[in-house]
């Protein structure tokens, strides 16, 4: 008796039970479906639910996934699959899928998109792309972080030395080259609009921020100025979220004119190197270490190392060379839908919650 389509084999080549093997990725797809729907992508929400049912049934999606079925949950197999198929739509290799993806000018028809996606999964094009890690650089998060940057600039009256952990393509290191309602460059191709809700917004001063240095790190950085880098970033944006697509496209254009160095390194090691020696009063800049939705991807010891390094470096901070730690993260290990913006500053080590926000920075409820 032959094994079902896509079934794994034992060391002797015999078929093994597939129920448990398929149930885990199916659950992950359903969980990602709920997350996508909640965060504003009904298209991905529906497609991922149907893909989960296809996995349960051992269909074409399972065939494509089977070689990578043991990828740990933290590596986001569902988003790898959707990013791989979206990439093929963007490059023109999957025209039937592109016809129904708004990011490609398609009509957004869920039923037709599912038929095209299932047919694409049955081809040999998808599986090789699943080795690509999920890599995003959410430009909307600059709107959530803006109030923190301005708070540091205003309170210390110094240029900012920006150090971003988990910078990806470094697009949020160029936050000052974007436009926000009431602040920034009105000619920028990145228009963040008015993200502040609840009747309260941050103090949008100073009107201009001097940047002394822009530098970041990432375990796998992307060059947003290259065609390959831009394609990778765009492929992981959900295709019916056209505002996110437009922001990313504009940010890639800004990247071509504003150089940023992104080093290959883990965040804890890199920050320890960047803050290895005490600052001196002659430095005349406020160092801002920042990150957005990064801590959950760091090992516990790396998170602890980052905090310890910042606390140690904070002891060296002076009024002419202060240190700030700005972060946009879930408030707990799993976290609710609302993320939070926190700021710790040295000298002194004062810590405060500035705002809550949407995970993509679509809205910000300023509290400080």
PDB file of C-alpha atoms in Angstrom, residues 1-296:
ATOM      1  CA  UNK A   1       0.000   0.000   0.000  1.00  0.00           C
ATOM      2  CA  UNK A   2       1.508   3.313  -1.028  1.00  0.00           C
ATOM      3  CA  UNK A   3       1.801   6.312   1.281  1.00  0.00           C
ATOM      4  CA  UNK A   4      -0.659   9.196   0.930  1.00  0.00           C
ATOM      5  CA  UNK A   5       0.483  12.165  -1.099  1.00  0.00           C
ATOM      6  CA  UNK A   6       3.042  14.179   0.860  1.00  0.00           C
ATOM      7  CA  UNK A   7       3.296  11.626   3.680  1.00  0.00           C
ATOM      8  CA  UNK A   8       6.648  11.410   5.483  1.00  0.00           C
ATOM      9  CA  UNK A   9       8.567   8.120   5.404  1.00  0.00           C
ATOM     10  CA  UNK A  10      10.404   6.209   8.104  1.00  0.00           C
ATOM     11  CA  UNK A  11      14.108   5.368   7.890  1.00  0.00           C
ATOM     12  CA  UNK A  12      13.141   2.110   6.120  1.00  0.00           C
ATOM     13  CA  UNK A  13      11.028   3.981   3.598  1.00  0.00           C
ATOM     14  CA  UNK A  14       7.714   2.920   5.145  1.00  0.00           C
ATOM     15  CA  UNK A  15       4.902   5.482   5.553  1.00  0.00           C
ATOM     16  CA  UNK A  16       4.430   6.888   9.052  1.00  0.00           C
ATOM     17  CA  UNK A  17       1.279   8.304  10.615  1.00  0.00           C
ATOM     18  CA  UNK A  18       0.613  11.790   9.281  1.00  0.00           C
ATOM     19  CA  UNK A  19      -2.136  13.083  11.562  1.00  0.00           C
ATOM     20  CA  UNK A  20       0.188  14.533  14.199  1.00  0.00           C
ATOM     21  CA  UNK A  21       2.694  15.706  11.588  1.00  0.00           C
ATOM     22  CA  UNK A  22       0.037  17.732   9.780  1.00  0.00           C
ATOM     23  CA  UNK A  23      -1.896  18.902  12.839  1.00  0.00           C
ATOM     24  CA  UNK A  24       0.860  21.159  14.159  1.00  0.00           C
ATOM     25  CA  UNK A  25       1.376  23.224  10.969  1.00  0.00           C
ATOM     26  CA  UNK A  26      -2.409  23.307  10.479  1.00  0.00           C
ATOM     27  CA  UNK A  27      -2.821  24.814  13.957  1.00  0.00           C
ATOM     28  CA  UNK A  28      -0.120  27.359  13.218  1.00  0.00           C
ATOM     29  CA  UNK A  29      -1.797  28.345   9.979  1.00  0.00           C
ATOM     30  CA  UNK A  30      -5.110  28.823  11.807  1.00  0.00           C
ATOM     31  CA  UNK A  31      -3.447  30.903  14.481  1.00  0.00           C
ATOM     32  CA  UNK A  32      -1.791  33.076  11.859  1.00  0.00           C
ATOM     33  CA  UNK A  33      -5.128  33.377  10.039  1.00  0.00           C
ATOM     34  CA  UNK A  34      -6.753  34.804  13.164  1.00  0.00           C
ATOM     35  CA  UNK A  35      -3.851  37.214  13.672  1.00  0.00           C
ATOM     36  CA  UNK A  36      -3.949  38.457  10.066  1.00  0.00           C
ATOM     37  CA  UNK A  37      -7.708  38.992  10.196  1.00  0.00           C
ATOM     38  CA  UNK A  38      -7.436  40.868  13.503  1.00  0.00           C
ATOM     39  CA  UNK A  39      -4.645  43.091  12.214  1.00  0.00           C
ATOM     40  CA  UNK A  40      -6.509  44.111   9.062  1.00  0.00           C
ATOM     41  CA  UNK A  41      -5.932  41.503   6.342  1.00  0.00           C
ATOM     42  CA  UNK A  42      -9.198  39.658   5.669  1.00  0.00           C
ATOM     43  CA  UNK A  43      -7.649  38.210   2.489  1.00  0.00           C
ATOM     44  CA  UNK A  44      -4.820  36.452   4.325  1.00  0.00           C
ATOM     45  CA  UNK A  45      -7.181  35.529   7.144  1.00  0.00           C
ATOM     46  CA  UNK A  46      -9.408  33.632   4.723  1.00  0.00           C
ATOM     47  CA  UNK A  47      -6.599  32.113   2.644  1.00  0.00           C
ATOM     48  CA  UNK A  48      -4.729  30.827   5.681  1.00  0.00           C
ATOM     49  CA  UNK A  49      -7.876  29.193   7.056  1.00  0.00           C
ATOM     50  CA  UNK A  50      -8.379  27.377   3.758  1.00  0.00           C
ATOM     51  CA  UNK A  51      -4.703  26.446   3.634  1.00  0.00           C
ATOM     52  CA  UNK A  52      -5.017  24.948   7.125  1.00  0.00           C
ATOM     53  CA  UNK A  53      -7.921  22.769   5.968  1.00  0.00           C
ATOM     54  CA  UNK A  54      -5.853  21.718   2.948  1.00  0.00           C
ATOM     55  CA  UNK A  55      -2.986  20.726   5.252  1.00  0.00           C
ATOM     56  CA  UNK A  56      -5.366  18.633   7.356  1.00  0.00           C
ATOM     57  CA  UNK A  57      -6.524  16.877   4.195  1.00  0.00           C
ATOM     58  CA  UNK A  58      -2.982  16.267   2.920  1.00  0.00           C
ATOM     59  CA  UNK A  59      -3.557  18.447  -0.146  1.00  0.00           C
ATOM     60  CA  UNK A  60      -1.312  20.556  -2.348  1.00  0.00           C
ATOM     61  CA  UNK A  61      -0.364  23.003   0.413  1.00  0.00           C
ATOM     62  CA  UNK A  62       0.795  20.110   2.574  1.00  0.00           C
ATOM     63  CA  UNK A  63       2.821  18.749  -0.347  1.00  0.00           C
ATOM     64  CA  UNK A  64       4.659  22.066  -0.605  1.00  0.00           C
ATOM     65  CA  UNK A  65       5.192  22.346   3.151  1.00  0.00           C
ATOM     66  CA  UNK A  66       6.102  18.748   3.995  1.00  0.00           C
ATOM     67  CA  UNK A  67       9.895  19.163   3.496  1.00  0.00           C
ATOM     68  CA  UNK A  68       9.819  22.096   5.961  1.00  0.00           C
ATOM     69  CA  UNK A  69       7.101  20.823   8.301  1.00  0.00           C
ATOM     70  CA  UNK A  70       9.449  20.575  11.286  1.00  0.00           C
ATOM     71  CA  UNK A  71      10.360  24.273  11.209  1.00  0.00           C
ATOM     72  CA  UNK A  72       9.877  25.586  14.786  1.00  0.00           C
ATOM     73  CA  UNK A  73       6.778  27.712  15.373  1.00  0.00           C
ATOM     74  CA  UNK A  74       8.862  30.784  16.099  1.00  0.00           C
ATOM     75  CA  UNK A  75      10.141  30.722  12.524  1.00  0.00           C
ATOM     76  CA  UNK A  76       6.629  31.438  11.225  1.00  0.00           C
ATOM     77  CA  UNK A  77       6.133  28.738   8.589  1.00  0.00           C
ATOM     78  CA  UNK A  78       2.703  30.135   7.648  1.00  0.00           C
ATOM     79  CA  UNK A  79       4.165  33.537   6.820  1.00  0.00           C
ATOM     80  CA  UNK A  80       7.076  31.902   4.997  1.00  0.00           C
ATOM     81  CA  UNK A  81       4.562  30.112   2.783  1.00  0.00           C
ATOM     82  CA  UNK A  82       2.479  33.233   2.149  1.00  0.00           C
ATOM     83  CA  UNK A  83       5.607  35.313   1.558  1.00  0.00           C
ATOM     84  CA  UNK A  84       6.952  32.749  -0.915  1.00  0.00           C
ATOM     85  CA  UNK A  85       3.729  32.666  -2.936  1.00  0.00           C
ATOM     86  CA  UNK A  86       3.341  36.453  -2.777  1.00  0.00           C
ATOM     87  CA  UNK A  87       6.909  36.802  -4.042  1.00  0.00           C
ATOM     88  CA  UNK A  88       6.033  34.662  -7.064  1.00  0.00           C
ATOM     89  CA  UNK A  89       2.997  36.845  -7.729  1.00  0.00           C
ATOM     90  CA  UNK A  90       5.098  40.015  -7.527  1.00  0.00           C
ATOM     91  CA  UNK A  91       7.748  38.699  -9.922  1.00  0.00           C
ATOM     92  CA  UNK A  92       5.157  37.627 -12.504  1.00  0.00           C
ATOM     93  CA  UNK A  93       5.872  33.903 -12.059  1.00  0.00           C
ATOM     94  CA  UNK A  94       2.379  33.350 -10.649  1.00  0.00           C
ATOM     95  CA  UNK A  95       0.101  35.507 -12.845  1.00  0.00           C
ATOM     96  CA  UNK A  96      -3.094  33.694 -11.819  1.00  0.00           C
ATOM     97  CA  UNK A  97      -2.474  34.570  -8.171  1.00  0.00           C
ATOM     98  CA  UNK A  98      -1.377  38.113  -9.028  1.00  0.00           C
ATOM     99  CA  UNK A  99      -4.721  38.655 -10.736  1.00  0.00           C
ATOM    100  CA  UNK A 100      -6.400  38.477  -7.328  1.00  0.00           C
ATOM    101  CA  UNK A 101      -3.815  40.200  -5.096  1.00  0.00           C
ATOM    102  CA  UNK A 102      -4.399  43.971  -4.701  1.00  0.00           C
ATOM    103  CA  UNK A 103      -0.637  44.472  -4.272  1.00  0.00           C
ATOM    104  CA  UNK A 104      -0.268  43.316  -7.882  1.00  0.00           C
ATOM    105  CA  UNK A 105      -3.271  45.257  -9.154  1.00  0.00           C
ATOM    106  CA  UNK A 106      -5.592  42.291  -8.644  1.00  0.00           C
ATOM    107  CA  UNK A 107      -9.269  42.216  -7.685  1.00  0.00           C
ATOM    108  CA  UNK A 108      -9.042  40.772  -4.146  1.00  0.00           C
ATOM    109  CA  UNK A 109     -11.455  37.915  -4.918  1.00  0.00           C
ATOM    110  CA  UNK A 110     -10.887  35.440  -2.071  1.00  0.00           C
ATOM    111  CA  UNK A 111     -12.394  32.391  -3.785  1.00  0.00           C
ATOM    112  CA  UNK A 112     -10.417  32.930  -6.984  1.00  0.00           C
ATOM    113  CA  UNK A 113      -7.252  33.722  -5.017  1.00  0.00           C
ATOM    114  CA  UNK A 114      -7.587  30.440  -3.118  1.00  0.00           C
ATOM    115  CA  UNK A 115      -7.912  28.399  -6.293  1.00  0.00           C
ATOM    116  CA  UNK A 116      -4.827  30.119  -7.710  1.00  0.00           C
ATOM    117  CA  UNK A 117      -2.894  29.664  -4.460  1.00  0.00           C
ATOM    118  CA  UNK A 118      -3.716  25.964  -4.247  1.00  0.00           C
ATOM    119  CA  UNK A 119      -2.697  25.460  -7.873  1.00  0.00           C
ATOM    120  CA  UNK A 120       0.563  27.318  -7.252  1.00  0.00           C
ATOM    121  CA  UNK A 121       1.306  25.130  -4.229  1.00  0.00           C
ATOM    122  CA  UNK A 122       1.122  22.080  -6.500  1.00  0.00           C
ATOM    123  CA  UNK A 123       4.020  23.377  -8.616  1.00  0.00           C
ATOM    124  CA  UNK A 124       7.729  22.994  -7.741  1.00  0.00           C
ATOM    125  CA  UNK A 125       8.130  26.769  -7.373  1.00  0.00           C
ATOM    126  CA  UNK A 126       7.102  27.181  -3.737  1.00  0.00           C
ATOM    127  CA  UNK A 127       9.073  24.694  -1.634  1.00  0.00           C
ATOM    128  CA  UNK A 128      12.566  26.081  -2.438  1.00  0.00           C
ATOM    129  CA  UNK A 129      11.475  29.535  -1.242  1.00  0.00           C
ATOM    130  CA  UNK A 130      10.385  28.304   2.193  1.00  0.00           C
ATOM    131  CA  UNK A 131      13.970  28.448   3.421  1.00  0.00           C
ATOM    132  CA  UNK A 132      13.751  32.250   3.419  1.00  0.00           C
ATOM    133  CA  UNK A 133      13.191  33.633   6.908  1.00  0.00           C
ATOM    134  CA  UNK A 134      10.363  36.104   7.433  1.00  0.00           C
ATOM    135  CA  UNK A 135      11.886  39.566   7.131  1.00  0.00           C
ATOM    136  CA  UNK A 136       9.848  42.716   7.557  1.00  0.00           C
ATOM    137  CA  UNK A 137      10.644  46.366   8.167  1.00  0.00           C
ATOM    138  CA  UNK A 138       7.396  47.972   9.267  1.00  0.00           C
ATOM    139  CA  UNK A 139       7.671  51.645   8.301  1.00  0.00           C
ATOM    140  CA  UNK A 140       4.470  52.571  10.156  1.00  0.00           C
ATOM    141  CA  UNK A 141       6.283  51.946  13.427  1.00  0.00           C
ATOM    142  CA  UNK A 142       8.219  55.172  12.852  1.00  0.00           C
ATOM    143  CA  UNK A 143       4.979  56.988  13.645  1.00  0.00           C
ATOM    144  CA  UNK A 144       4.735  55.138  16.950  1.00  0.00           C
ATOM    145  CA  UNK A 145       8.377  55.870  17.811  1.00  0.00           C
ATOM    146  CA  UNK A 146       8.377  59.514  16.669  1.00  0.00           C
ATOM    147  CA  UNK A 147       7.091  60.917  19.975  1.00  0.00           C
ATOM    148  CA  UNK A 148       9.896  59.130  21.820  1.00  0.00           C
ATOM    149  CA  UNK A 149      12.609  60.481  19.530  1.00  0.00           C
ATOM    150  CA  UNK A 150      11.222  64.002  19.901  1.00  0.00           C
ATOM    151  CA  UNK A 151      10.999  63.624  23.692  1.00  0.00           C
ATOM    152  CA  UNK A 152      14.715  62.808  23.857  1.00  0.00           C
ATOM    153  CA  UNK A 153      15.664  65.622  21.464  1.00  0.00           C
ATOM    154  CA  UNK A 154      13.536  68.145  23.328  1.00  0.00           C
ATOM    155  CA  UNK A 155      14.572  67.206  26.862  1.00  0.00           C
ATOM    156  CA  UNK A 156      18.309  67.087  26.192  1.00  0.00           C
ATOM    157  CA  UNK A 157      18.623  69.639  23.369  1.00  0.00           C
ATOM    158  CA  UNK A 158      21.238  67.543  21.557  1.00  0.00           C
ATOM    159  CA  UNK A 159      21.675  65.777  18.223  1.00  0.00           C
ATOM    160  CA  UNK A 160      20.608  62.135  18.250  1.00  0.00           C
ATOM    161  CA  UNK A 161      22.927  59.163  17.790  1.00  0.00           C
ATOM    162  CA  UNK A 162      20.554  56.408  16.638  1.00  0.00           C
ATOM    163  CA  UNK A 163      21.348  52.738  17.305  1.00  0.00           C
ATOM    164  CA  UNK A 164      18.632  50.293  16.208  1.00  0.00           C
ATOM    165  CA  UNK A 165      18.538  46.662  17.323  1.00  0.00           C
ATOM    166  CA  UNK A 166      16.914  44.330  14.785  1.00  0.00           C
ATOM    167  CA  UNK A 167      16.990  47.024  12.127  1.00  0.00           C
ATOM    168  CA  UNK A 168      16.229  44.802   9.108  1.00  0.00           C
ATOM    169  CA  UNK A 169      16.753  47.260   6.236  1.00  0.00           C
ATOM    170  CA  UNK A 170      17.176  50.242   8.557  1.00  0.00           C
ATOM    171  CA  UNK A 171      14.070  52.030   7.293  1.00  0.00           C
ATOM    172  CA  UNK A 172      13.020  53.283  10.742  1.00  0.00           C
ATOM    173  CA  UNK A 173      16.496  54.780  11.178  1.00  0.00           C
ATOM    174  CA  UNK A 174      15.344  57.303   8.565  1.00  0.00           C
ATOM    175  CA  UNK A 175      12.227  58.335  10.528  1.00  0.00           C
ATOM    176  CA  UNK A 176      13.051  62.048  10.238  1.00  0.00           C
ATOM    177  CA  UNK A 177      12.866  61.898   6.424  1.00  0.00           C
ATOM    178  CA  UNK A 178       9.177  60.923   6.503  1.00  0.00           C
ATOM    179  CA  UNK A 179       6.085  63.104   6.837  1.00  0.00           C
ATOM    180  CA  UNK A 180       3.588  62.948   9.701  1.00  0.00           C
ATOM    181  CA  UNK A 181       0.604  65.205  10.285  1.00  0.00           C
ATOM    182  CA  UNK A 182       2.208  68.309  11.820  1.00  0.00           C
ATOM    183  CA  UNK A 183       5.844  67.183  11.534  1.00  0.00           C
ATOM    184  CA  UNK A 184       8.483  66.146   9.023  1.00  0.00           C
ATOM    185  CA  UNK A 185       9.149  66.635   5.337  1.00  0.00           C
ATOM    186  CA  UNK A 186       5.911  67.368   3.414  1.00  0.00           C
ATOM    187  CA  UNK A 187       7.605  66.343   0.142  1.00  0.00           C
ATOM    188  CA  UNK A 188       8.579  62.894   1.424  1.00  0.00           C
ATOM    189  CA  UNK A 189       7.292  59.847  -0.501  1.00  0.00           C
ATOM    190  CA  UNK A 190       6.397  58.402   2.933  1.00  0.00           C
ATOM    191  CA  UNK A 191       3.270  60.067   4.317  1.00  0.00           C
ATOM    192  CA  UNK A 192       2.326  58.641   7.709  1.00  0.00           C
ATOM    193  CA  UNK A 193      -0.774  60.842   7.960  1.00  0.00           C
ATOM    194  CA  UNK A 194      -2.305  61.448  11.405  1.00  0.00           C
ATOM    195  CA  UNK A 195      -1.813  58.262  13.460  1.00  0.00           C
ATOM    196  CA  UNK A 196      -2.747  59.722  16.848  1.00  0.00           C
ATOM    197  CA  UNK A 197      -6.079  58.753  18.350  1.00  0.00           C
ATOM    198  CA  UNK A 198      -7.847  59.531  21.606  1.00  0.00           C
ATOM    199  CA  UNK A 199      -7.673  63.321  21.352  1.00  0.00           C
ATOM    200  CA  UNK A 200      -4.059  63.593  22.555  1.00  0.00           C
ATOM    201  CA  UNK A 201      -0.872  63.693  20.527  1.00  0.00           C
ATOM    202  CA  UNK A 202       2.793  64.070  21.483  1.00  0.00           C
ATOM    203  CA  UNK A 203       4.420  67.461  21.512  1.00  0.00           C
ATOM    204  CA  UNK A 204       5.747  67.713  17.978  1.00  0.00           C
ATOM    205  CA  UNK A 205       8.848  69.705  18.787  1.00  0.00           C
ATOM    206  CA  UNK A 206      11.572  70.409  17.952  1.00  0.00           C
ATOM    207  CA  UNK A 207      10.450  70.913  14.381  1.00  0.00           C
ATOM    208  CA  UNK A 208      13.695  69.429  13.105  1.00  0.00           C
ATOM    209  CA  UNK A 209      15.980  66.815  14.658  1.00  0.00           C
ATOM    210  CA  UNK A 210      19.700  66.723  13.946  1.00  0.00           C
ATOM    211  CA  UNK A 211      20.954  63.168  13.482  1.00  0.00           C
ATOM    212  CA  UNK A 212      24.589  62.655  14.488  1.00  0.00           C
ATOM    213  CA  UNK A 213      24.693  58.985  13.471  1.00  0.00           C
ATOM    214  CA  UNK A 214      22.374  56.317  12.059  1.00  0.00           C
ATOM    215  CA  UNK A 215      23.438  52.736  12.604  1.00  0.00           C
ATOM    216  CA  UNK A 216      21.723  49.408  13.179  1.00  0.00           C
ATOM    217  CA  UNK A 217      22.252  45.688  13.458  1.00  0.00           C
ATOM    218  CA  UNK A 218      20.364  42.619  12.325  1.00  0.00           C
ATOM    219  CA  UNK A 219      21.140  38.916  12.187  1.00  0.00           C
ATOM    220  CA  UNK A 220      20.161  38.987   8.505  1.00  0.00           C
ATOM    221  CA  UNK A 221      20.039  42.589   7.225  1.00  0.00           C
ATOM    222  CA  UNK A 222      18.437  43.559   3.939  1.00  0.00           C
ATOM    223  CA  UNK A 223      19.603  46.179   1.465  1.00  0.00           C
ATOM    224  CA  UNK A 224      16.457  48.148   0.686  1.00  0.00           C
ATOM    225  CA  UNK A 225      18.249  49.952  -2.134  1.00  0.00           C
ATOM    226  CA  UNK A 226      18.637  46.722  -4.134  1.00  0.00           C
ATOM    227  CA  UNK A 227      15.946  45.135  -6.294  1.00  0.00           C
ATOM    228  CA  UNK A 228      16.328  41.847  -4.400  1.00  0.00           C
ATOM    229  CA  UNK A 229      16.059  43.503  -1.000  1.00  0.00           C
ATOM    230  CA  UNK A 230      13.007  45.527  -1.994  1.00  0.00           C
ATOM    231  CA  UNK A 231      11.301  42.411  -3.386  1.00  0.00           C
ATOM    232  CA  UNK A 232      11.964  40.466  -0.179  1.00  0.00           C
ATOM    233  CA  UNK A 233      10.497  43.227   1.976  1.00  0.00           C
ATOM    234  CA  UNK A 234       7.437  43.678  -0.235  1.00  0.00           C
ATOM    235  CA  UNK A 235       6.763  39.928  -0.396  1.00  0.00           C
ATOM    236  CA  UNK A 236       6.168  39.780   3.354  1.00  0.00           C
ATOM    237  CA  UNK A 237       3.639  42.640   3.363  1.00  0.00           C
ATOM    238  CA  UNK A 238       0.098  41.278   3.284  1.00  0.00           C
ATOM    239  CA  UNK A 239      -1.215  42.040  -0.219  1.00  0.00           C
ATOM    240  CA  UNK A 240      -4.552  43.604   0.737  1.00  0.00           C
ATOM    241  CA  UNK A 241      -2.922  46.116   3.125  1.00  0.00           C
ATOM    242  CA  UNK A 242      -2.159  48.682   0.473  1.00  0.00           C
ATOM    243  CA  UNK A 243      -1.272  51.499   2.874  1.00  0.00           C
ATOM    244  CA  UNK A 244       1.565  49.383   4.298  1.00  0.00           C
ATOM    245  CA  UNK A 245       2.649  48.627   0.756  1.00  0.00           C
ATOM    246  CA  UNK A 246       2.733  52.311  -0.173  1.00  0.00           C
ATOM    247  CA  UNK A 247       4.697  53.259   2.965  1.00  0.00           C
ATOM    248  CA  UNK A 248       7.282  50.565   2.313  1.00  0.00           C
ATOM    249  CA  UNK A 249       7.626  51.507  -1.330  1.00  0.00           C
ATOM    250  CA  UNK A 250       8.214  55.152  -0.381  1.00  0.00           C
ATOM    251  CA  UNK A 251      10.688  54.218   2.357  1.00  0.00           C
ATOM    252  CA  UNK A 252      12.749  52.201  -0.120  1.00  0.00           C
ATOM    253  CA  UNK A 253      13.004  55.333  -2.254  1.00  0.00           C
ATOM    254  CA  UNK A 254      14.134  57.372   0.753  1.00  0.00           C
ATOM    255  CA  UNK A 255      16.716  54.684   1.541  1.00  0.00           C
ATOM    256  CA  UNK A 256      18.366  55.321  -1.814  1.00  0.00           C
ATOM    257  CA  UNK A 257      19.168  58.902  -0.744  1.00  0.00           C
ATOM    258  CA  UNK A 258      19.908  58.462   2.992  1.00  0.00           C
ATOM    259  CA  UNK A 259      22.749  55.980   3.638  1.00  0.00           C
ATOM    260  CA  UNK A 260      22.509  53.784   6.734  1.00  0.00           C
ATOM    261  CA  UNK A 261      24.928  51.118   7.963  1.00  0.00           C
ATOM    262  CA  UNK A 262      23.304  47.906   9.236  1.00  0.00           C
ATOM    263  CA  UNK A 263      25.823  45.476  10.713  1.00  0.00           C
ATOM    264  CA  UNK A 264      25.399  41.700  10.789  1.00  0.00           C
ATOM    265  CA  UNK A 265      25.163  40.937  14.504  1.00  0.00           C
ATOM    266  CA  UNK A 266      22.891  39.906  17.340  1.00  0.00           C
ATOM    267  CA  UNK A 267      21.490  42.832  19.299  1.00  0.00           C
ATOM    268  CA  UNK A 268      23.015  42.110  22.697  1.00  0.00           C
ATOM    269  CA  UNK A 269      26.544  41.647  21.298  1.00  0.00           C
ATOM    270  CA  UNK A 270      26.292  44.666  19.034  1.00  0.00           C
ATOM    271  CA  UNK A 271      25.004  47.058  21.701  1.00  0.00           C
ATOM    272  CA  UNK A 272      27.756  45.919  24.046  1.00  0.00           C
ATOM    273  CA  UNK A 273      30.263  46.855  21.338  1.00  0.00           C
ATOM    274  CA  UNK A 274      28.616  50.196  20.558  1.00  0.00           C
ATOM    275  CA  UNK A 275      28.466  51.197  24.237  1.00  0.00           C
ATOM    276  CA  UNK A 276      31.776  49.606  25.273  1.00  0.00           C
ATOM    277  CA  UNK A 277      33.427  52.798  26.531  1.00  0.00           C
ATOM    278  CA  UNK A 278      32.058  55.593  28.713  1.00  0.00           C
ATOM    279  CA  UNK A 279      30.742  58.609  26.871  1.00  0.00           C
ATOM    280  CA  UNK A 280      32.469  61.938  27.485  1.00  0.00           C
ATOM    281  CA  UNK A 281      30.937  65.413  27.794  1.00  0.00           C
ATOM    282  CA  UNK A 282      32.653  66.337  24.533  1.00  0.00           C
ATOM    283  CA  UNK A 283      30.477  63.840  22.689  1.00  0.00           C
ATOM    284  CA  UNK A 284      27.563  66.304  22.631  1.00  0.00           C
ATOM    285  CA  UNK A 285      24.942  63.819  21.405  1.00  0.00           C
ATOM    286  CA  UNK A 286      22.112  61.823  22.937  1.00  0.00           C
ATOM    287  CA  UNK A 287      22.486  58.112  22.176  1.00  0.00           C
ATOM    288  CA  UNK A 288      19.108  56.464  21.500  1.00  0.00           C
ATOM    289  CA  UNK A 289      19.073  52.674  21.502  1.00  0.00           C
ATOM    290  CA  UNK A 290      15.736  51.585  20.035  1.00  0.00           C
ATOM    291  CA  UNK A 291      13.875  48.589  18.682  1.00  0.00           C
ATOM    292  CA  UNK A 292      10.378  47.587  17.633  1.00  0.00           C
ATOM    293  CA  UNK A 293       8.913  44.081  17.998  1.00  0.00           C
ATOM    294  CA  UNK A 294      12.332  42.492  18.458  1.00  0.00           C
ATOM    295  CA  UNK A 295      12.565  41.143  22.007  1.00  0.00           C
ATOM    296  CA  UNK A 296      10.290  38.176  21.324  1.00  0.00           C
TER     297      UNK A 296
END
